[in-house]
């Protein structure tokens, strides 16, 4: 199946659904947000540094910094402490949802933002949270190093206190203390190792970097999110409508376009029945050509599925019968026509040799409009003039076809803009069951289902008449 056919099936069959699913959420969101005051946003910038961020360059380093800052900023413990210290009556969970962190290029500088209805509260929270985050980052990056350095400094002070007495005892006269001398050497060696470790830790502490607040909190210009949120709601509604249409199309598949229906049936598109007199005349010529090619003198208009409107059948019958040929009835024909009016329905009879009926009749029944003749009586000169003989083609609705007749009938399918696959299968079943040739497809710009009023009038207008031959 082609992409354009899929799009046509969704758009043509469910355009009303797509329109409602797009416009309704858009209008509702716009209506709900029109009376709301947009919240104030305060922004500050933080400089974050560390071995992990220095090792990762580009987007990877920025992602690490942003994740680290957001993890600390949305911590429940940190937010509760900030709210308690600043005496702000806000929920920690709501404040966490109002916090945003974004990177600035590929640098380690990130932007921290906090939304709140009160501009002063937004600035206060941004500054306090930024300071707390910087403290937590520095503690995370440098805490262990500083703790180790403090332990080394404490041990160095203890050893230095022991070193003085040991040195005096080792240098005592006249007899030096050998044990004190050995202990002094051991203490001096340990002190040298500790000082070396402290120097390495100091270098590591310097390379670890220090997080700082680069820019205090400032209020950002207020923006109205109504347009953006409405557009998002409309887009989400459109996607939902498309999903519903796809599911409905899977359950009840359709074929968009009249030409695609003709292509599916393997027959030509004969023309349009509701696009003006020129198109209608061209349709009549094509139906006559298709009937002559198949060797049939009677055509049945079939809906896909169901009965067709009487106006459509009448229009096609008028086009096929032709307006250039005028029937000249005889007196007996007038009498038989009047008798038919009182019994089964109106019919047209043309005079012939011996007063017999002509070979061209378009009869009317339930769901079929009557063919009308041109007004005016034929003059005597017209009666004596030779009339061009043309094999006429009868057009009926399928409901008016006598199933007991041995005459072969050509089938013409009338379809609208969208045709169900099940309706197309009913046409195939009809052709297969009857053995009648399928002549082509007649296109209509609107749906081809008859209105309830027309169907009711056609049903109630039947009167009992003479029995038909079967």
Coordinates of C-alpha atoms in Angstrom, one line a residue:
X1 CA 0.0 0.0 0.0
X2 CA 1.3 3.4 -1.0
X3 CA 2.0 6.2 1.5
X4 CA -0.4 8.6 -0.2
X5 CA -3.2 6.0 -0.1
X6 CA -2.7 5.6 3.7
X7 CA -2.8 9.3 4.2
X8 CA -5.8 9.7 2.0
X9 CA -7.6 6.9 3.9
X10 CA -7.0 8.6 7.2
X11 CA -7.7 12.2 6.1
X12 CA -10.7 11.7 3.8
X13 CA -12.5 9.3 6.0
X14 CA -11.7 10.8 9.4
X15 CA -11.1 14.5 8.7
X16 CA -13.9 15.5 11.1
X17 CA -12.4 13.4 13.9
X18 CA -8.9 14.9 13.3
X19 CA -10.3 18.4 13.2
X20 CA -12.2 17.9 16.5
X21 CA -9.2 16.2 18.2
X22 CA -7.0 19.1 17.2
X23 CA -9.2 22.1 17.8
X24 CA -10.9 20.9 21.1
X25 CA -7.7 20.4 23.2
X26 CA -6.2 23.5 21.7
X27 CA -9.2 25.6 22.6
X28 CA -9.6 24.1 26.1
X29 CA -5.9 24.7 27.0
X30 CA -6.1 28.2 25.7
X31 CA -9.2 28.9 27.7
X32 CA -7.8 27.5 30.9
X33 CA -4.5 29.3 30.7
X34 CA -5.9 32.6 29.4
X35 CA -6.9 33.8 32.9
X36 CA -3.7 32.5 34.7
X37 CA -0.8 34.7 35.6
X38 CA 2.5 33.2 34.4
X39 CA 4.9 32.3 37.3
X40 CA 8.1 34.3 38.0
X41 CA 11.4 32.7 37.1
X42 CA 14.6 33.5 38.9
X43 CA 17.9 32.3 37.4
X44 CA 21.5 32.0 38.7
X45 CA 24.7 30.5 37.3
X46 CA 27.0 28.1 39.1
X47 CA 30.5 27.1 38.3
X48 CA 31.1 23.4 38.9
X49 CA 34.5 21.7 38.7
X50 CA 35.9 18.2 39.4
X51 CA 38.0 15.4 38.1
X52 CA 35.1 13.7 36.4
X53 CA 34.0 16.8 34.5
X54 CA 37.6 17.6 33.5
X55 CA 38.1 14.1 32.1
X56 CA 34.9 14.2 30.1
X57 CA 34.9 16.8 27.3
X58 CA 32.1 18.2 25.2
X59 CA 28.5 17.2 25.7
X60 CA 29.5 14.3 28.1
X61 CA 31.1 16.7 30.5
X62 CA 28.1 19.1 30.4
X63 CA 25.7 16.2 31.0
X64 CA 27.7 15.1 34.1
X65 CA 27.7 18.7 35.5
X66 CA 24.0 19.2 34.9
X67 CA 23.1 15.8 36.4
X68 CA 25.2 16.5 39.5
X69 CA 23.8 20.0 40.1
X70 CA 20.2 18.8 39.6
X71 CA 20.7 15.8 41.9
X72 CA 21.8 18.1 44.7
X73 CA 19.3 20.9 44.0
X74 CA 16.3 18.6 44.1
X75 CA 17.4 16.7 47.2
X76 CA 14.6 16.6 49.8
X77 CA 17.0 17.1 52.7
X78 CA 18.6 20.2 51.1
X79 CA 15.3 21.8 50.2
X80 CA 13.8 21.3 53.6
X81 CA 16.9 22.9 55.2
X82 CA 16.8 25.8 52.8
X83 CA 13.0 26.4 53.4
X84 CA 13.5 26.2 57.2
X85 CA 16.5 28.6 57.2
X86 CA 14.7 31.2 55.0
X87 CA 11.3 30.7 56.7
X88 CA 9.4 30.1 53.4
X89 CA 6.1 28.3 53.5
X90 CA 6.4 26.0 50.5
X91 CA 6.3 22.2 50.0
X92 CA 9.7 20.7 49.3
X93 CA 8.1 18.4 46.6
X94 CA 6.6 21.3 44.8
X95 CA 9.8 23.3 44.9
X96 CA 11.7 20.4 43.5
X97 CA 9.3 20.3 40.5
X98 CA 9.8 24.0 40.0
X99 CA 13.7 23.7 39.8
X100 CA 15.3 23.6 36.4
X101 CA 19.0 23.1 35.5
X102 CA 20.5 23.6 32.0
X103 CA 24.0 23.7 30.6
X104 CA 25.6 26.7 28.8
X105 CA 27.4 25.4 25.8
X106 CA 30.2 23.0 26.6
X107 CA 31.5 24.8 29.7
X108 CA 31.1 23.7 33.3
X109 CA 28.9 26.7 34.0
X110 CA 25.2 25.7 34.5
X111 CA 22.1 27.8 34.9
X112 CA 19.8 27.1 37.9
X113 CA 16.2 28.4 37.7
X114 CA 13.3 28.3 40.2
X115 CA 9.7 29.1 39.4
X116 CA 7.3 30.7 41.9
X117 CA 4.2 32.9 41.9
X118 CA 6.0 35.4 44.2
X119 CA 9.1 37.0 42.5
X120 CA 10.8 37.7 45.8
X121 CA 10.4 34.1 46.9
X122 CA 11.7 32.9 43.6
X123 CA 14.9 35.0 44.0
X124 CA 15.4 34.0 47.6
X125 CA 15.0 30.3 46.8
X126 CA 17.4 30.5 43.8
X127 CA 20.1 32.1 45.8
X128 CA 19.7 29.8 48.8
X129 CA 19.6 26.6 46.7
X130 CA 22.6 27.8 44.6
X131 CA 24.7 28.3 47.8
X132 CA 23.7 25.0 49.3
X133 CA 24.4 23.2 46.0
X134 CA 27.9 24.8 45.8
X135 CA 28.6 23.7 49.4
X136 CA 27.4 20.2 48.7
X137 CA 29.5 19.9 45.5
X138 CA 32.6 21.2 47.2
X139 CA 32.0 18.8 50.1
X140 CA 31.6 15.9 47.7
X141 CA 34.7 16.7 45.6
X142 CA 37.0 17.8 48.5
X143 CA 35.6 16.4 51.7
X144 CA 37.5 13.1 51.7
X145 CA 40.8 14.9 50.8
X146 CA 40.4 17.5 53.5
X147 CA 39.5 14.8 56.0
X148 CA 42.7 12.9 55.1
X149 CA 44.8 16.0 55.3
X150 CA 43.4 16.8 58.8
X151 CA 44.3 13.3 60.0
X152 CA 47.8 13.7 58.6
X153 CA 48.2 17.1 60.3
X154 CA 47.0 15.6 63.7
X155 CA 49.5 12.7 63.4
X156 CA 52.3 15.1 62.4
X157 CA 51.7 17.2 65.5
X158 CA 51.8 14.1 67.7
X159 CA 55.0 12.9 66.2
X160 CA 56.6 16.4 66.5
X161 CA 55.8 16.4 70.2
X162 CA 57.6 13.1 70.6
X163 CA 60.6 14.0 68.5
X164 CA 62.0 16.6 70.9
X165 CA 62.4 14.4 74.0
X166 CA 63.7 11.6 71.9
X167 CA 66.4 13.8 70.4
X168 CA 67.5 15.0 73.9
X169 CA 67.7 11.5 75.2
X170 CA 69.6 10.2 72.2
X171 CA 72.2 13.1 72.6
X172 CA 72.5 12.7 76.4
X173 CA 76.1 12.7 77.9
X174 CA 78.1 10.8 78.9
X175 CA 76.1 7.8 77.8
X176 CA 73.6 8.3 74.8
X177 CA 70.3 6.4 74.8
X178 CA 70.5 3.9 71.9
X179 CA 66.8 3.0 72.1
X180 CA 65.9 6.7 72.0
X181 CA 68.1 7.2 69.0
X182 CA 66.4 4.4 67.1
X183 CA 62.9 5.7 68.0
X184 CA 63.9 9.1 66.8
X185 CA 65.0 7.7 63.4
X186 CA 61.6 5.9 63.1
X187 CA 59.6 9.1 64.0
X188 CA 61.6 11.2 61.5
X189 CA 61.0 8.6 58.8
X190 CA 57.2 8.6 59.5
X191 CA 57.1 12.4 59.6
X192 CA 58.8 12.5 56.2
X193 CA 56.2 10.0 54.7
X194 CA 53.3 12.0 56.2
X195 CA 54.6 15.3 54.8
X196 CA 55.0 13.7 51.4
X197 CA 51.4 12.3 51.5
X198 CA 50.1 15.7 52.6
X199 CA 51.9 17.3 49.7
X200 CA 50.2 14.9 47.2
X201 CA 46.8 15.4 48.8
X202 CA 47.2 19.2 48.5
X203 CA 48.0 18.8 44.8
X204 CA 45.0 16.6 44.4
X205 CA 42.8 19.1 46.2
X206 CA 44.0 21.9 43.9
X207 CA 43.2 19.9 40.8
X208 CA 39.8 18.9 42.1
X209 CA 38.5 22.5 41.6
X210 CA 36.1 24.5 43.6
X211 CA 32.4 25.1 42.8
X212 CA 31.3 28.7 43.1
X213 CA 28.3 30.9 42.4
X214 CA 29.1 32.9 39.3
X215 CA 25.9 35.0 39.1
X216 CA 23.4 35.7 41.8
X217 CA 19.7 35.2 41.2
X218 CA 18.0 37.6 38.7
X219 CA 14.4 37.6 37.6
X220 CA 13.9 36.5 34.0
X221 CA 11.5 38.4 31.7
X222 CA 7.9 37.0 32.0
X223 CA 6.7 35.0 29.0
X224 CA 3.2 33.8 28.3
X225 CA 3.2 30.0 27.8
X226 CA -0.4 30.0 26.5
X227 CA 0.5 29.8 22.8
X228 CA 3.1 27.1 23.3
X229 CA 0.9 25.0 25.6
X230 CA -2.0 25.3 23.3
X231 CA 0.1 24.3 20.3
X232 CA 1.4 21.2 22.3
X233 CA -2.2 20.3 23.3
X234 CA -3.3 20.6 19.6
X235 CA -0.4 18.4 18.5
X236 CA -1.1 15.8 21.1
X237 CA -4.8 15.8 20.2
X238 CA -3.9 15.4 16.5
X239 CA -1.7 12.4 17.3
X240 CA -4.4 10.9 19.3
X241 CA -6.9 11.4 16.5
X242 CA -4.6 9.8 14.0
X243 CA -4.2 6.8 16.3
X244 CA -8.0 6.5 16.7
X245 CA -8.4 6.8 12.9
X246 CA -5.7 4.1 12.3
X247 CA -7.5 1.7 14.7
X248 CA -10.9 2.4 13.1
X249 CA -9.3 1.9 9.7
X250 CA -7.9 -1.5 10.8
X251 CA -11.4 -2.5 12.0
X252 CA -13.3 -1.1 9.1
X253 CA -11.0 -0.5 6.1
X254 CA -11.9 1.9 3.4
X255 CA -10.8 2.9 -0.1
X256 CA -10.3 6.7 -0.6
X257 CA -11.1 8.2 -4.0
X258 CA -13.2 7.0 -6.9
X259 CA -10.3 6.3 -9.2
X260 CA -8.8 3.9 -6.6
X261 CA -12.1 2.0 -6.5
X262 CA -12.1 1.6 -10.3
X263 CA -8.5 0.5 -10.1
X264 CA -9.3 -2.1 -7.5
X265 CA -12.2 -3.5 -9.6
X266 CA -10.1 -3.4 -12.8
X267 CA -12.6 -1.3 -14.7
X268 CA -12.5 2.3 -16.0
X269 CA -13.8 5.4 -14.3
X270 CA -16.7 6.3 -16.6
X271 CA -17.2 9.9 -15.3
X272 CA -18.8 12.1 -12.8
X273 CA -22.6 12.3 -12.1
X274 CA -22.7 15.7 -10.2
X275 CA -20.2 18.0 -11.9
X276 CA -22.3 19.8 -14.3
X277 CA -24.0 19.1 -17.7
X278 CA -20.8 18.7 -19.6
X279 CA -19.4 16.0 -17.3
X280 CA -22.9 14.3 -17.2
X281 CA -23.1 14.2 -21.0
X282 CA -19.6 12.7 -21.2
X283 CA -20.6 10.1 -18.6
X284 CA -23.7 9.1 -20.7
X285 CA -21.5 8.6 -23.8
X286 CA -19.0 6.5 -21.9
X287 CA -21.7 4.3 -20.4
X288 CA -23.2 3.7 -23.8
X289 CA -19.8 2.8 -25.2
X290 CA -19.1 0.4 -22.4
X291 CA -22.6 -1.2 -22.8
X292 CA -22.1 -1.6 -26.6
X293 CA -18.7 -3.1 -26.1
X294 CA -20.1 -5.7 -23.6
X295 CA -23.2 -6.3 -25.8
X296 CA -25.8 -5.4 -23.2
X297 CA -28.9 -3.2 -23.7
X298 CA -29.7 -2.7 -20.0
X299 CA -27.6 -1.2 -17.2
X300 CA -28.0 -1.7 -13.5
X301 CA -26.7 1.0 -11.1
X302 CA -25.3 -0.5 -8.0
X303 CA -24.3 1.2 -4.8
X304 CA -21.3 0.0 -2.8
X305 CA -23.2 -1.0 -0.8
X306 CA -26.9 -0.3 -0.5
X307 CA -29.5 1.5 -2.7
X308 CA -28.7 4.7 -4.5
X309 CA -30.5 8.1 -4.3
X310 CA -33.3 8.5 -6.9
X311 CA -31.8 11.8 -8.1
X312 CA -28.5 10.1 -8.9
X313 CA -30.2 7.3 -10.8
X314 CA -32.3 9.8 -12.7
X315 CA -29.3 11.9 -13.6
X316 CA -27.3 8.9 -15.0
X317 CA -30.4 7.6 -16.8
X318 CA -31.0 11.0 -18.5
X319 CA -27.3 11.2 -19.5
X320 CA -27.3 7.6 -21.0
X321 CA -30.7 8.0 -22.7
X322 CA -29.6 11.1 -24.4
X323 CA -31.4 14.4 -25.0
X324 CA -30.9 14.5 -28.8
X325 CA -33.2 11.6 -29.5
X326 CA -37.0 12.4 -29.3
X327 CA -39.4 9.5 -29.1
X328 CA -42.6 9.9 -31.3
X329 CA -45.4 7.9 -29.6
X330 CA -48.4 6.5 -31.4
X331 CA -51.9 6.6 -30.1
X332 CA -51.7 3.0 -28.9
X333 CA -48.5 3.9 -27.1
X334 CA -50.3 6.8 -25.3
X335 CA -53.0 4.3 -24.2
X336 CA -50.5 1.8 -22.9
X337 CA -48.6 4.5 -21.2
X338 CA -51.7 5.7 -19.4
X339 CA -52.5 2.1 -18.4
X340 CA -49.0 1.7 -17.0
X341 CA -49.5 4.9 -15.0
X342 CA -52.5 3.3 -13.3
X343 CA -50.8 0.0 -12.6
X344 CA -47.1 -0.5 -12.2
X345 CA -45.6 3.0 -12.8
X346 CA -44.8 5.3 -15.7
X347 CA -42.8 4.2 -18.7
X348 CA -41.8 5.6 -22.0
X349 CA -42.8 3.8 -25.3
X350 CA -41.9 4.8 -28.8
X351 CA -44.0 3.8 -31.7
X352 CA -42.9 1.3 -34.2
X353 CA -44.1 -0.7 -37.1
X354 CA -47.4 -2.4 -36.5
X355 CA -48.0 -0.4 -33.3
X356 CA -45.6 -2.4 -31.3
X357 CA -43.6 -1.1 -28.4
X358 CA -40.2 0.3 -29.0
X359 CA -37.0 -1.3 -27.8
X360 CA -36.1 1.7 -25.5
X361 CA -37.8 1.9 -22.1
X362 CA -36.6 3.5 -18.8
X363 CA -39.1 2.4 -16.2
X364 CA -39.4 3.8 -12.7
X365 CA -39.8 1.9 -9.5
X366 CA -38.7 2.1 -6.0
X367 CA -35.6 4.2 -5.8
X368 CA -35.5 5.0 -9.6
X369 CA -36.4 8.3 -11.1
X370 CA -38.6 8.5 -14.3
X371 CA -37.0 9.6 -17.5
X372 CA -38.6 12.8 -18.8
X373 CA -39.2 13.6 -22.5
X374 CA -38.7 16.9 -24.1
X375 CA -41.9 19.1 -24.0
X376 CA -43.8 19.7 -27.1
X377 CA -45.8 17.5 -29.5
X378 CA -44.3 16.2 -32.6
X379 CA -45.4 18.0 -35.7
X380 CA -46.7 16.1 -38.8
X381 CA -43.6 17.0 -40.7
X382 CA -41.5 15.5 -37.9
X383 CA -43.6 12.3 -38.1
X384 CA -42.9 12.0 -41.9
X385 CA -39.2 12.8 -41.4
X386 CA -36.9 9.8 -41.1
X387 CA -35.8 9.5 -37.4
X388 CA -32.2 8.4 -36.9
X389 CA -32.2 5.0 -35.3
X390 CA -30.0 4.4 -32.3
X391 CA -29.8 1.5 -30.0
X392 CA -31.0 2.8 -26.7
X393 CA -29.7 1.7 -23.3
X394 CA -32.0 1.2 -20.4
X395 CA -30.7 2.4 -17.0
X396 CA -32.3 1.1 -13.8
X397 CA -31.4 0.9 -10.1
X398 CA -30.4 -2.6 -9.2
X399 CA -33.5 -2.9 -7.0
X400 CA -35.7 -2.6 -10.1
X401 CA -34.0 -5.3 -12.1
X402 CA -36.2 -8.4 -12.6
X403 CA -34.0 -11.4 -11.4
X404 CA -36.1 -13.8 -13.5
X405 CA -35.3 -12.1 -16.8
X406 CA -32.9 -13.9 -19.2
X407 CA -31.5 -10.6 -20.5
X408 CA -27.9 -9.9 -19.6
X409 CA -27.4 -6.7 -17.6
X410 CA -24.3 -4.6 -17.4
X411 CA -23.3 -3.5 -13.9
X412 CA -22.2 0.1 -13.2
X413 CA -21.0 0.9 -9.6
X414 CA -21.7 4.3 -8.2
X415 CA -19.3 5.4 -5.4
X416 CA -18.6 8.5 -3.4
X417 CA -15.4 10.0 -2.0
X418 CA -14.9 7.0 0.4
X419 CA -15.9 3.4 -0.2
X420 CA -15.7 0.6 2.3
X421 CA -13.9 -2.5 1.4
X422 CA -16.9 -4.6 2.5
X423 CA -19.1 -2.6 0.1
X424 CA -16.6 -3.4 -2.7
X425 CA -16.8 -7.0 -1.8
X426 CA -20.6 -7.0 -2.2
X427 CA -20.2 -5.7 -5.7
X428 CA -17.7 -8.5 -6.5
X429 CA -20.1 -11.0 -5.0
X430 CA -23.0 -9.7 -7.2
X431 CA -20.9 -9.9 -10.4
X432 CA -19.7 -13.4 -9.5
X433 CA -23.2 -14.6 -8.7
X434 CA -25.0 -13.1 -11.6
X435 CA -22.4 -13.4 -14.3
X436 CA -23.2 -9.9 -15.5
X437 CA -20.3 -7.9 -16.9
X438 CA -18.9 -5.0 -14.8
X439 CA -18.9 -2.0 -17.1
X440 CA -17.2 0.7 -14.9
X441 CA -17.5 3.1 -12.0
X442 CA -19.6 6.3 -11.8
X443 CA -18.1 8.9 -9.4
X444 CA -20.1 11.2 -7.1
X445 CA -18.7 14.0 -5.1
X446 CA -20.8 13.2 -2.1
X447 CA -22.0 10.1 -0.4
X448 CA -24.2 7.9 -2.5
X449 CA -26.6 6.7 0.3
X450 CA -30.2 7.8 -0.2
X451 CA -31.8 10.1 2.4
X452 CA -34.4 8.6 4.8
X453 CA -37.0 10.9 3.4
X454 CA -36.4 9.7 -0.1
X455 CA -36.4 6.1 1.0
X456 CA -39.6 6.4 2.9
X457 CA -41.4 8.2 0.1
X458 CA -40.3 5.6 -2.4
X459 CA -41.5 2.8 -0.2
X460 CA -44.9 4.3 0.7
X461 CA -45.6 5.3 -2.9
X462 CA -45.8 1.7 -4.2
X463 CA -49.3 0.7 -5.2
X464 CA -50.5 -2.8 -6.0
X465 CA -50.7 -3.4 -9.7
X466 CA -50.5 -6.2 -12.1
X467 CA -48.2 -9.1 -11.5
X468 CA -44.9 -9.1 -13.2
X469 CA -43.8 -12.0 -15.3
X470 CA -41.1 -14.1 -13.7

